[in-house]
Short mmCIF file of C-alpha atoms in Angstrom, two decimals:
data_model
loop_
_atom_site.label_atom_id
_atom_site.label_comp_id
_atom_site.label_asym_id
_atom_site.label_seq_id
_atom_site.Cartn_x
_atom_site.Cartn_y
_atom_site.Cartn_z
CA UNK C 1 -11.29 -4.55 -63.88
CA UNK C 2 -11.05 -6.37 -66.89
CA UNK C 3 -10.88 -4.24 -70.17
CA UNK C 4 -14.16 -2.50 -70.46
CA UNK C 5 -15.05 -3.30 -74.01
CA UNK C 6 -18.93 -1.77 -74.67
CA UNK C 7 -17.90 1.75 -75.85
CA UNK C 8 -20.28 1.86 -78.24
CA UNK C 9 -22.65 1.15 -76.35
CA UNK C 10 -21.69 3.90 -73.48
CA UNK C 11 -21.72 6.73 -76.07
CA UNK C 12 -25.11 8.35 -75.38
CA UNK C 13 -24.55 8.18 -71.71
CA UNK C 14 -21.53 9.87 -72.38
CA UNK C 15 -22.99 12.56 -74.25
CA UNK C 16 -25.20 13.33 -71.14
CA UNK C 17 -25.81 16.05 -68.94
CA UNK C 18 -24.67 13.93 -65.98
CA UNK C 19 -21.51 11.70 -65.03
CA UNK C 20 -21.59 8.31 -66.20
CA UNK C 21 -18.64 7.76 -63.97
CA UNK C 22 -17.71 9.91 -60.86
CA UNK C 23 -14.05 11.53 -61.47
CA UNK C 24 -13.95 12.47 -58.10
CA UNK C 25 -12.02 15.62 -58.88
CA UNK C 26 -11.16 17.00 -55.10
CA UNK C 27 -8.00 17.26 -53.52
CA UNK C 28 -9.48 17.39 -50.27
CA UNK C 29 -13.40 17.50 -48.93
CA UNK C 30 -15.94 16.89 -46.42
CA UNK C 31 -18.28 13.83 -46.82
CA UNK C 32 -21.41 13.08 -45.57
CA UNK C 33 -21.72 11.90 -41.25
CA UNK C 34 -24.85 9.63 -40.44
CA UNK C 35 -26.70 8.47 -37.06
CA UNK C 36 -27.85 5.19 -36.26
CA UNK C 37 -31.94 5.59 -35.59
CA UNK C 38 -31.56 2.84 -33.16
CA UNK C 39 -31.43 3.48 -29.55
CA UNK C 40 -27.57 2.08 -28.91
CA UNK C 41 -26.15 2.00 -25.62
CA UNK C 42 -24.06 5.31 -24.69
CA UNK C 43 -20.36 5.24 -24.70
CA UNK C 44 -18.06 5.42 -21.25
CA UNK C 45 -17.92 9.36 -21.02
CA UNK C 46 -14.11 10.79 -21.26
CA UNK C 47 -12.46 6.75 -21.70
CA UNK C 48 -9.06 6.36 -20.91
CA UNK C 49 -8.83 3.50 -23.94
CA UNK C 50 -10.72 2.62 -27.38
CA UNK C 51 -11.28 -0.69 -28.62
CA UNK C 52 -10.25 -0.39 -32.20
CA UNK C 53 -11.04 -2.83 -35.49
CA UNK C 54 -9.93 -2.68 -39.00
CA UNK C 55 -12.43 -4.85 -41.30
CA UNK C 56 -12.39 -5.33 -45.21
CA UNK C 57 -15.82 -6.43 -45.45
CA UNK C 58 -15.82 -7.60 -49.25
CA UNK C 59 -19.06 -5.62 -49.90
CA UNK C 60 -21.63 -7.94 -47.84
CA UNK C 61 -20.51 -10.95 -50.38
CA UNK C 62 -19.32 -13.12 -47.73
CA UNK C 63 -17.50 -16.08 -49.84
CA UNK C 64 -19.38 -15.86 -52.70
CA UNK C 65 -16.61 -16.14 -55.55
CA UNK C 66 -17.06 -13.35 -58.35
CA UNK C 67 -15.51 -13.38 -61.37
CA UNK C 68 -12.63 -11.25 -60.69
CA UNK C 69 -11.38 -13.39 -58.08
CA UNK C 70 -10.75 -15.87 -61.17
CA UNK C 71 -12.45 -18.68 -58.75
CA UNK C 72 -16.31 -17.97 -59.59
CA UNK C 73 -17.90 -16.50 -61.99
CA UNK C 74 -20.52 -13.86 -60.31
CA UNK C 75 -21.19 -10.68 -60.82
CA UNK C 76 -24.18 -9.69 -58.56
CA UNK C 77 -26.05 -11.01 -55.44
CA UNK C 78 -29.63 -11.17 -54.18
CA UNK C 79 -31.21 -9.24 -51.57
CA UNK C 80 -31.41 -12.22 -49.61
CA UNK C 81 -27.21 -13.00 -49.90
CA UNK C 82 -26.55 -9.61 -49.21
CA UNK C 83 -28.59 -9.12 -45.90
CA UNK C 84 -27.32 -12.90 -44.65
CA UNK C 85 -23.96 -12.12 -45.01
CA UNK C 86 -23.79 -8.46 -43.21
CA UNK C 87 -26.37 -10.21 -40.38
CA UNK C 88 -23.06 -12.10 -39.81
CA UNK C 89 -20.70 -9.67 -40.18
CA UNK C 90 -22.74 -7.93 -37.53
CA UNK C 91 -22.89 -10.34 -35.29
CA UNK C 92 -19.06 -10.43 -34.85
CA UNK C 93 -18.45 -6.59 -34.35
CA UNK C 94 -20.74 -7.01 -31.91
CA UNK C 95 -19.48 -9.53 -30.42
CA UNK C 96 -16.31 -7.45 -30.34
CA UNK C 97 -17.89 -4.54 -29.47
CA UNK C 98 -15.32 -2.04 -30.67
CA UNK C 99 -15.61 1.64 -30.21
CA UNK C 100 -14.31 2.67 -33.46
CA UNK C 101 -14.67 0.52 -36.94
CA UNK C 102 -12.61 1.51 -40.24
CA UNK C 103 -14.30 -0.90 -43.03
CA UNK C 104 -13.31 -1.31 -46.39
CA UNK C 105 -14.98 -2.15 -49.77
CA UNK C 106 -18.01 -1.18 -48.17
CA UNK C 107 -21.10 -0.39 -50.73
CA UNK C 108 -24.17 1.85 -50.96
CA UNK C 109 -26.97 2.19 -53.77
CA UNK C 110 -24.37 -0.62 -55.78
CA UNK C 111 -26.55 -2.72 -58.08
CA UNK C 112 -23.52 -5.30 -57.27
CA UNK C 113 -25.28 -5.71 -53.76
CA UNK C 114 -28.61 -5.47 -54.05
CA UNK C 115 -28.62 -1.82 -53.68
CA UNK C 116 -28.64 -2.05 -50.10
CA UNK C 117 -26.92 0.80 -48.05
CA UNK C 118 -23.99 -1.02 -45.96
CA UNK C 119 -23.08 1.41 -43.95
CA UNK C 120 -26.65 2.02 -42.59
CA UNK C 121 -26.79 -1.62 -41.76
CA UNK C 122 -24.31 -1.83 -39.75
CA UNK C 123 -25.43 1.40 -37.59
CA UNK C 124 -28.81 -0.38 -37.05
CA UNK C 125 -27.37 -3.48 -36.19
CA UNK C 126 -24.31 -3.23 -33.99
CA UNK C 127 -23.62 -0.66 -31.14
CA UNK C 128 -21.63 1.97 -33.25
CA UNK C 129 -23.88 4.93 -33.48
CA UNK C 130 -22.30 7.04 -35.83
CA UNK C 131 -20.17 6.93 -39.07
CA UNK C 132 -18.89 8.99 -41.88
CA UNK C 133 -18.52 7.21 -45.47
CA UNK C 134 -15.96 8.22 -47.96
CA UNK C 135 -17.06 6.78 -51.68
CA UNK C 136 -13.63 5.33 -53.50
CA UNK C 137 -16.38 4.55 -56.79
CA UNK C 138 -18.90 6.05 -58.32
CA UNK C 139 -20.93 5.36 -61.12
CA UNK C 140 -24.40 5.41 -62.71
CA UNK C 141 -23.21 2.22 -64.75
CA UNK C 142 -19.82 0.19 -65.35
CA UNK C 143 -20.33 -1.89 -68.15
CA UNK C 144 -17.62 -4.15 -67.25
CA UNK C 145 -18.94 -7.74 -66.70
CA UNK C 146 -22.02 -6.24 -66.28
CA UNK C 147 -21.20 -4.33 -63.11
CA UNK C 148 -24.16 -1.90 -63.32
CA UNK C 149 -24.53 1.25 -60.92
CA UNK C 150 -21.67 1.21 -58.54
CA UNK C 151 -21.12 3.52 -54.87
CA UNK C 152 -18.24 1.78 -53.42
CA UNK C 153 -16.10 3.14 -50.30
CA UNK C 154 -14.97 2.98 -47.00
CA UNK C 155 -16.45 4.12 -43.82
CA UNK C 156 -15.21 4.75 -40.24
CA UNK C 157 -18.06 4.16 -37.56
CA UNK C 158 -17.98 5.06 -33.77
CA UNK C 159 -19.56 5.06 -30.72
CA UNK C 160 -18.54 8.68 -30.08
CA UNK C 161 -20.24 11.78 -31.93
CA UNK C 162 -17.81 12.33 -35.22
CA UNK C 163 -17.49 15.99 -35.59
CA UNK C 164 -15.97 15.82 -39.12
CA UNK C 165 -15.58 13.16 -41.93
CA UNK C 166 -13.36 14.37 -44.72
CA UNK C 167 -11.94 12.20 -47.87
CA UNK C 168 -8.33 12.90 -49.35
CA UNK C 169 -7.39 12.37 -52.47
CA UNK C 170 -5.07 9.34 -53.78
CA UNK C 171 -2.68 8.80 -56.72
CA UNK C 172 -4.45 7.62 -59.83
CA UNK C 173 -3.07 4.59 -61.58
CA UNK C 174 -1.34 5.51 -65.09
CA UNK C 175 -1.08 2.17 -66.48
CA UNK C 176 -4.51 2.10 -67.97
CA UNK C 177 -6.54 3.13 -71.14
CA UNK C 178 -8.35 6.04 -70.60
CA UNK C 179 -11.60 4.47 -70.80
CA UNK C 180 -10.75 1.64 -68.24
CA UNK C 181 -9.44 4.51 -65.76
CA UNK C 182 -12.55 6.40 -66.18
CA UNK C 183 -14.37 3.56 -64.96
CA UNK C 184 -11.90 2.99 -62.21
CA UNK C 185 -11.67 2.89 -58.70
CA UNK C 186 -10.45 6.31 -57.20
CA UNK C 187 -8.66 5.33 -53.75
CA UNK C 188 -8.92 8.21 -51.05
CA UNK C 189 -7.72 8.19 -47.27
CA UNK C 190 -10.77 8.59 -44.94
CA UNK C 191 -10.50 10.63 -41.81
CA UNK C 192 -13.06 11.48 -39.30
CA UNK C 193 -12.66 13.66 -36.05
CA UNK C 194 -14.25 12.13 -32.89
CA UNK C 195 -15.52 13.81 -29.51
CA UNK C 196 -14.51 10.98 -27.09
CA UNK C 197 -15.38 13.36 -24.10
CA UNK C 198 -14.18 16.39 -21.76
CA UNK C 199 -13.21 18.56 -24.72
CA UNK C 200 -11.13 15.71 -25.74
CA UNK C 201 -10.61 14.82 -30.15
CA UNK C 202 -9.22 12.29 -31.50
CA UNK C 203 -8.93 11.43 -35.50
CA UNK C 204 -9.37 8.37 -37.18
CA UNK C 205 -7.97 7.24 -40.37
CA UNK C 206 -9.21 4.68 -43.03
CA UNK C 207 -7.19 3.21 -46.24
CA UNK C 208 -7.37 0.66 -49.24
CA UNK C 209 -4.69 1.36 -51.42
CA UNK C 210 -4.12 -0.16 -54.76
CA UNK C 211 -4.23 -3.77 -55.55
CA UNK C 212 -3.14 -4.65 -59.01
CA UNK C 213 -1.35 -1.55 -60.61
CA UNK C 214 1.95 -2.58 -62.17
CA UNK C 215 3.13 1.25 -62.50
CA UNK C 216 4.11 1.87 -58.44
CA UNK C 217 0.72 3.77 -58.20
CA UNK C 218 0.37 1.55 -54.59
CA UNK C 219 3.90 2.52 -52.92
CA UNK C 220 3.17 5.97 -53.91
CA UNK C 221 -0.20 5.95 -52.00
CA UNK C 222 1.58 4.07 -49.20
CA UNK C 223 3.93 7.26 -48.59
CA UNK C 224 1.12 9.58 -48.90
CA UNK C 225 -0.33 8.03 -46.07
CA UNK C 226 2.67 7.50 -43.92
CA UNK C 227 3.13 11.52 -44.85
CA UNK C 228 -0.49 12.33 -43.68
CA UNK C 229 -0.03 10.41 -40.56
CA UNK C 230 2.68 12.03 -39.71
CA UNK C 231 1.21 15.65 -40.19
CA UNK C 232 -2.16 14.85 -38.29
CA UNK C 233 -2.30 16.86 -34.68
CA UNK C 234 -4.50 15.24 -33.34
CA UNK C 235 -4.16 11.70 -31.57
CA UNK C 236 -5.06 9.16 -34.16
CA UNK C 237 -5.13 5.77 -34.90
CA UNK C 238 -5.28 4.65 -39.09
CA UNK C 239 -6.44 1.10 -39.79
CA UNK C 240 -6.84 -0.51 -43.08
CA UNK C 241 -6.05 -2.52 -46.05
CA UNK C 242 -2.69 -1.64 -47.25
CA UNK C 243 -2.34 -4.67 -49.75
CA UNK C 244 1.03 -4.84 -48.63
CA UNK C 245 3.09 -7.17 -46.76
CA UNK C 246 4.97 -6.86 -43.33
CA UNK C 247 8.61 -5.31 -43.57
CA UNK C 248 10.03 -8.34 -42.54
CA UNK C 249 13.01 -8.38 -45.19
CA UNK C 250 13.95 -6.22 -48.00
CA UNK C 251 12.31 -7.92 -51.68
CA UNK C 252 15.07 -6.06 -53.13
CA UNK C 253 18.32 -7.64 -51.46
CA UNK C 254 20.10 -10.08 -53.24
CA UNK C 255 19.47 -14.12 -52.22
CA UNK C 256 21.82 -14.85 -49.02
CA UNK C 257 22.09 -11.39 -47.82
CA UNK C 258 20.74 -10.56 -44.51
CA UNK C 259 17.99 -8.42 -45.91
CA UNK C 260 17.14 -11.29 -47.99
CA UNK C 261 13.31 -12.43 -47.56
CA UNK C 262 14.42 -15.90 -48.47
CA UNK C 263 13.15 -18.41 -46.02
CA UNK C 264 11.61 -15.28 -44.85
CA UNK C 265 8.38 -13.70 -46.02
CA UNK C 266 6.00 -15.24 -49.00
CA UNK C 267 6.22 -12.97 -51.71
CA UNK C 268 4.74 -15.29 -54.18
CA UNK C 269 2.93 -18.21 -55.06
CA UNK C 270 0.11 -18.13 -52.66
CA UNK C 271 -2.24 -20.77 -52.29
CA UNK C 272 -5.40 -18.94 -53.56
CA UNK C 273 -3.34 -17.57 -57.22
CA UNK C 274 -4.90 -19.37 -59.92
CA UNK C 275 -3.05 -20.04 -62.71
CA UNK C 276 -5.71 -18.36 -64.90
CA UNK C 277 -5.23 -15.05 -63.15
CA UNK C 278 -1.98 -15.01 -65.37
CA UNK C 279 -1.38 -12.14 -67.76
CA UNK C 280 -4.69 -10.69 -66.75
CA UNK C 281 -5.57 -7.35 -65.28
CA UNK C 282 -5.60 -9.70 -61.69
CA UNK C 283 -2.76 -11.07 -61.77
CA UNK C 284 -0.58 -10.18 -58.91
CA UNK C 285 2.00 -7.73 -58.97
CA UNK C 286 5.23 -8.35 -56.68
CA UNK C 287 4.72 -7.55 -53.02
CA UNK C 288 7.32 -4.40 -51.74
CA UNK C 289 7.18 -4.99 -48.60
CA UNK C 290 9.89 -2.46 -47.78
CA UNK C 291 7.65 0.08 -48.37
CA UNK C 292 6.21 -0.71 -45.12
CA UNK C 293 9.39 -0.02 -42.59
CA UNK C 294 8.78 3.41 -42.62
CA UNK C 295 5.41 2.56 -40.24
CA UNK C 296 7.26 0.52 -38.12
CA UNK C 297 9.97 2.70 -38.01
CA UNK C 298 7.82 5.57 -37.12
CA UNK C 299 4.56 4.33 -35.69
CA UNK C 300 3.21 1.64 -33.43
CA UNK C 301 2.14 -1.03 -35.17
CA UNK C 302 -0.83 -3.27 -33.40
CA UNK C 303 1.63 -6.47 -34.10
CA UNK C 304 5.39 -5.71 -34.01
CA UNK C 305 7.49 -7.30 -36.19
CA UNK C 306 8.94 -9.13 -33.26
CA UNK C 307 5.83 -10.84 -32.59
CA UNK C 308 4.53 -11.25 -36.51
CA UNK C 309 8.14 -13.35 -36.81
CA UNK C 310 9.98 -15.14 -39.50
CA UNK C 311 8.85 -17.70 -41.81
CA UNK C 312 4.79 -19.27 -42.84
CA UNK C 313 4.88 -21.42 -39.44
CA UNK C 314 5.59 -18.49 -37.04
CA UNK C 315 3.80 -15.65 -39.23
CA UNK C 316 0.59 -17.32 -40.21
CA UNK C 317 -1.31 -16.66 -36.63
CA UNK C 318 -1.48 -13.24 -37.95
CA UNK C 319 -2.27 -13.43 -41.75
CA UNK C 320 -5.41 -11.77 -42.41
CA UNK C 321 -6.13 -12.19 -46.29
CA UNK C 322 -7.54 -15.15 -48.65
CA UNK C 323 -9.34 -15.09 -51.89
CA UNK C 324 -10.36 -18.37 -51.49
CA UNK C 325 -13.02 -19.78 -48.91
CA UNK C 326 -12.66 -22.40 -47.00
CA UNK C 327 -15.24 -24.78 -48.72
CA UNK C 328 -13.02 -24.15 -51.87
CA UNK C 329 -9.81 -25.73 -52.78
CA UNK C 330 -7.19 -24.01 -54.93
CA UNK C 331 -5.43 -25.69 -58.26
CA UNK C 332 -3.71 -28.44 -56.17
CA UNK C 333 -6.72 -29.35 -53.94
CA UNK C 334 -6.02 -27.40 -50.92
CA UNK C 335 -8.66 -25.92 -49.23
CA UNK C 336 -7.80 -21.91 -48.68
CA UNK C 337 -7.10 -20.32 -45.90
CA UNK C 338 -5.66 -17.36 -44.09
CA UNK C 339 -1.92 -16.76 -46.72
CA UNK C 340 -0.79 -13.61 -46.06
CA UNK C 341 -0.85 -10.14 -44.22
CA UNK C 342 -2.48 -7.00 -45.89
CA UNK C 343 -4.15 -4.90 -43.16
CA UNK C 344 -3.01 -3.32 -40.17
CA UNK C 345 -3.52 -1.00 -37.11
CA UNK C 346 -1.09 1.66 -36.05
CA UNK C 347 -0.80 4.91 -33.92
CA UNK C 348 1.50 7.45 -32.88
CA UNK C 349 4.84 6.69 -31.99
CA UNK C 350 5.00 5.87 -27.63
CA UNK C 351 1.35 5.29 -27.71
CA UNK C 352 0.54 2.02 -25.95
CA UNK C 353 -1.19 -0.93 -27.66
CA UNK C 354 -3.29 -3.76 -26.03
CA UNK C 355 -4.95 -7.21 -26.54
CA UNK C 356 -3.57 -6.64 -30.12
CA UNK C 357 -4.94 -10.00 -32.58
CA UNK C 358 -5.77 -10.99 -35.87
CA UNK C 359 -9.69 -12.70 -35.85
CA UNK C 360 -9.29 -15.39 -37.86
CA UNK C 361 -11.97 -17.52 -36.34
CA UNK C 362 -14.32 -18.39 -33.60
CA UNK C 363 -11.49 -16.84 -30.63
CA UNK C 364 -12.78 -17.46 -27.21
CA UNK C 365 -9.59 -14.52 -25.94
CA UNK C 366 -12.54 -11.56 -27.21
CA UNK C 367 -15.54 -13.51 -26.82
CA UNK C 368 -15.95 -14.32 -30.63
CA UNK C 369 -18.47 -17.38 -31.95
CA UNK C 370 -18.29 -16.07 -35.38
CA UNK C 371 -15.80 -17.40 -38.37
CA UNK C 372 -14.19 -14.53 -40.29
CA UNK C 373 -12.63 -17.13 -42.74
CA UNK C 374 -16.34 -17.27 -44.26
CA UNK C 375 -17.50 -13.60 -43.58
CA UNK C 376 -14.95 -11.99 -45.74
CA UNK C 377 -11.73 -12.10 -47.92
CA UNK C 378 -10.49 -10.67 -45.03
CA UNK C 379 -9.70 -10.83 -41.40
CA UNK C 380 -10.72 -8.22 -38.78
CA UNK C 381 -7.89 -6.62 -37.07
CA UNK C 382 -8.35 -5.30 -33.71
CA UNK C 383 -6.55 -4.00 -30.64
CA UNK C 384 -7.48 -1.72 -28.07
CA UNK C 385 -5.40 2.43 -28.55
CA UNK C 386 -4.44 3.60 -25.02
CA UNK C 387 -5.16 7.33 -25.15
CA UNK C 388 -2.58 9.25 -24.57
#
């Protein structure tokens, strides 16, 4: 966020009875499980496989540009915008049909969107017929920019009964003002238990660590995960937006090394950075990519490094992120497009990935019409998790 300037303003509401903001002071806690009231079809009983997608949905904006993506300049949508866009976003999970969903920057009761519950659309309008919904940030009103009431979070859905839903606490940023953190997103892993059957569990996982912090706040969260992961008994699949690049090179080795990312990886100077974004509280920190060997060391990722290869020309089939739409151009007149690689699938090490993709677009391999590149910052992830 931008420095929240109307303190002033805030002090009755601070002198309340109630929260103004949510701190979200847990460690660790259950969170509410919903049913879809529509009549979906039932799942295959005891399935040997599970078709799997990771989604950032951008809150039901679509490619409206808001303000903080320094290439528009709004702050809240219609009733109308909203519902249009998540019709859309329907329409593709459905045409994907997955059995198990982890979305991100997902919103319910946000003035931002209308006020319309997200996660309740999508259970009336695709086949997933259950879902648990972790809130990341919560507030009666965020006087940034106008921001208003805010419930923002991310959900896991399924076609299988989930049994628990649970939230775990994240590393706060330090690098703010105490107002500005109080006002502040509070990251949180979601997990959910499913019954897929036969006595059978399995967990799911969902993440969005940080984006912009410039104190390590996001590599810190990055290892709590991996740490999670690797403590979870159950068979379990994590999918989400790591806002982290692919290990493909070391950011820290010296140029002409063979850990170099030179000629490489990206690590800077994307197509959709404005140069406005500069010295703001959105300008982007440097990627760490090494951060993310540890996953690939120790999980299975749904696109191996071998296949996500070296170098723009080789890696871009599998970029899933872009601030800017494709009826935008950036700074230099080039329209955007798919840049770089923030969100991922994995599971246990020896499990067994298939049909493993990025949907970038209309992709006749799964059946898919729709095009992500105008649904969402982000592209849908998906592969379908062998059970072991």
């Amino acid at each position: 966020m931008r420095r929240l300037r109307p303190l002033l303003l805030l002090m009755p509401l601070l002198a309340g009875c109630e929260w103004v903001a949510d701190p979200l002071s847990f460690t660790r806690e259950e969170v509410p499980r919903f049913k879809a009231h529509a009549d979906h079809p039932a799942p295959v009983d005891n399935p040997t496989s599970l078709k799997v997608m990771s989604w950032n949905v951008k809150y039901g904006a679509c490619r409206i540009d808001f303000w903080f993506d320094f290439w528009g300049d709004r702050v809240q949508m219609s009733s109308t915008e909203v519902t249009d866009c998540l019709t859309r976003v329907a329409a593709l999970i459905r045409e994907y049909d997955p059995d198990i969903l982890m979305t991100e920057e997902i919103e319910v009761d946000s003035k931002r969107s209308a006020y319309i519950d997200q996660v309740r659309f999508l259970l009336e309008n695709t086949n997933l017929r259950y879902a648990g919904y972790m809130s990341t940030w919560k507030a009666r009103y965020v006087p940034s920019e106008g921001v208003g009431r805010m419930d923002l979070g991310n959900a896991i859905l399924s076609r299988y009964p989930i049994l628990k839903a649970e939230r775990i606490r994240q590393e706060d940023r330090t690098d703010q003002d105490p107002l500005t953190s109080t006002f502040y997103i509070k990251r949180a892993i979601g997990r959910v238990e499913l019954d897929v059957g036969q006595g059978r569990r399995v967990a799911a996982y969902v993440v969005h660590t940080e984006a912009y912090d410039q104190d390590g706040t996001k590599q810190k969260q990055i290892q709590q995960i991996h740490d999670v992961l690797k403590a979870e008994t159950l068979p379990w699949v994590i999918g989400g937006d790591f806002n982290e690049l692919p290990p493909v090179c070391d950011e820290r080795a010296a140029a002409g090394t063979p850990e170099s990312c030179e000629g490489k990886l990206r690590l800077s100077g994307f197509l959709d950075e404005r140069e406005s974004s500069r010295g703001t509280d959105f300008e982007q920190p440097p990627y760490t990519p090494s951060v993310m060997k540890q996953y690939y060391d120790d999980f299975e990722p749904s696109i191996p490094l071998s296949r996500y290869g070296v170098g723009e020309d080789n890696q871009r089939r599998y970029f899933t992120h872009s601030v800017l739409g494709p009826d935008s151009v950036n700074d230099q007149g080039v329209p955007g497009y798919w840049n770089r690689t923030l969100d991922y699938l994995f599971i246990r090490k020896g499990e067994q990935w298939t049909d493993t993709d990025v949907i970038q677009g209309p992709n006749s391999s799964f059946g898919i019409q729709s095009d992500a590149l105008r649904l969402s910052d982000h592209a849908p992830v998906v592969g379908t998790w062998r059970l072991p």
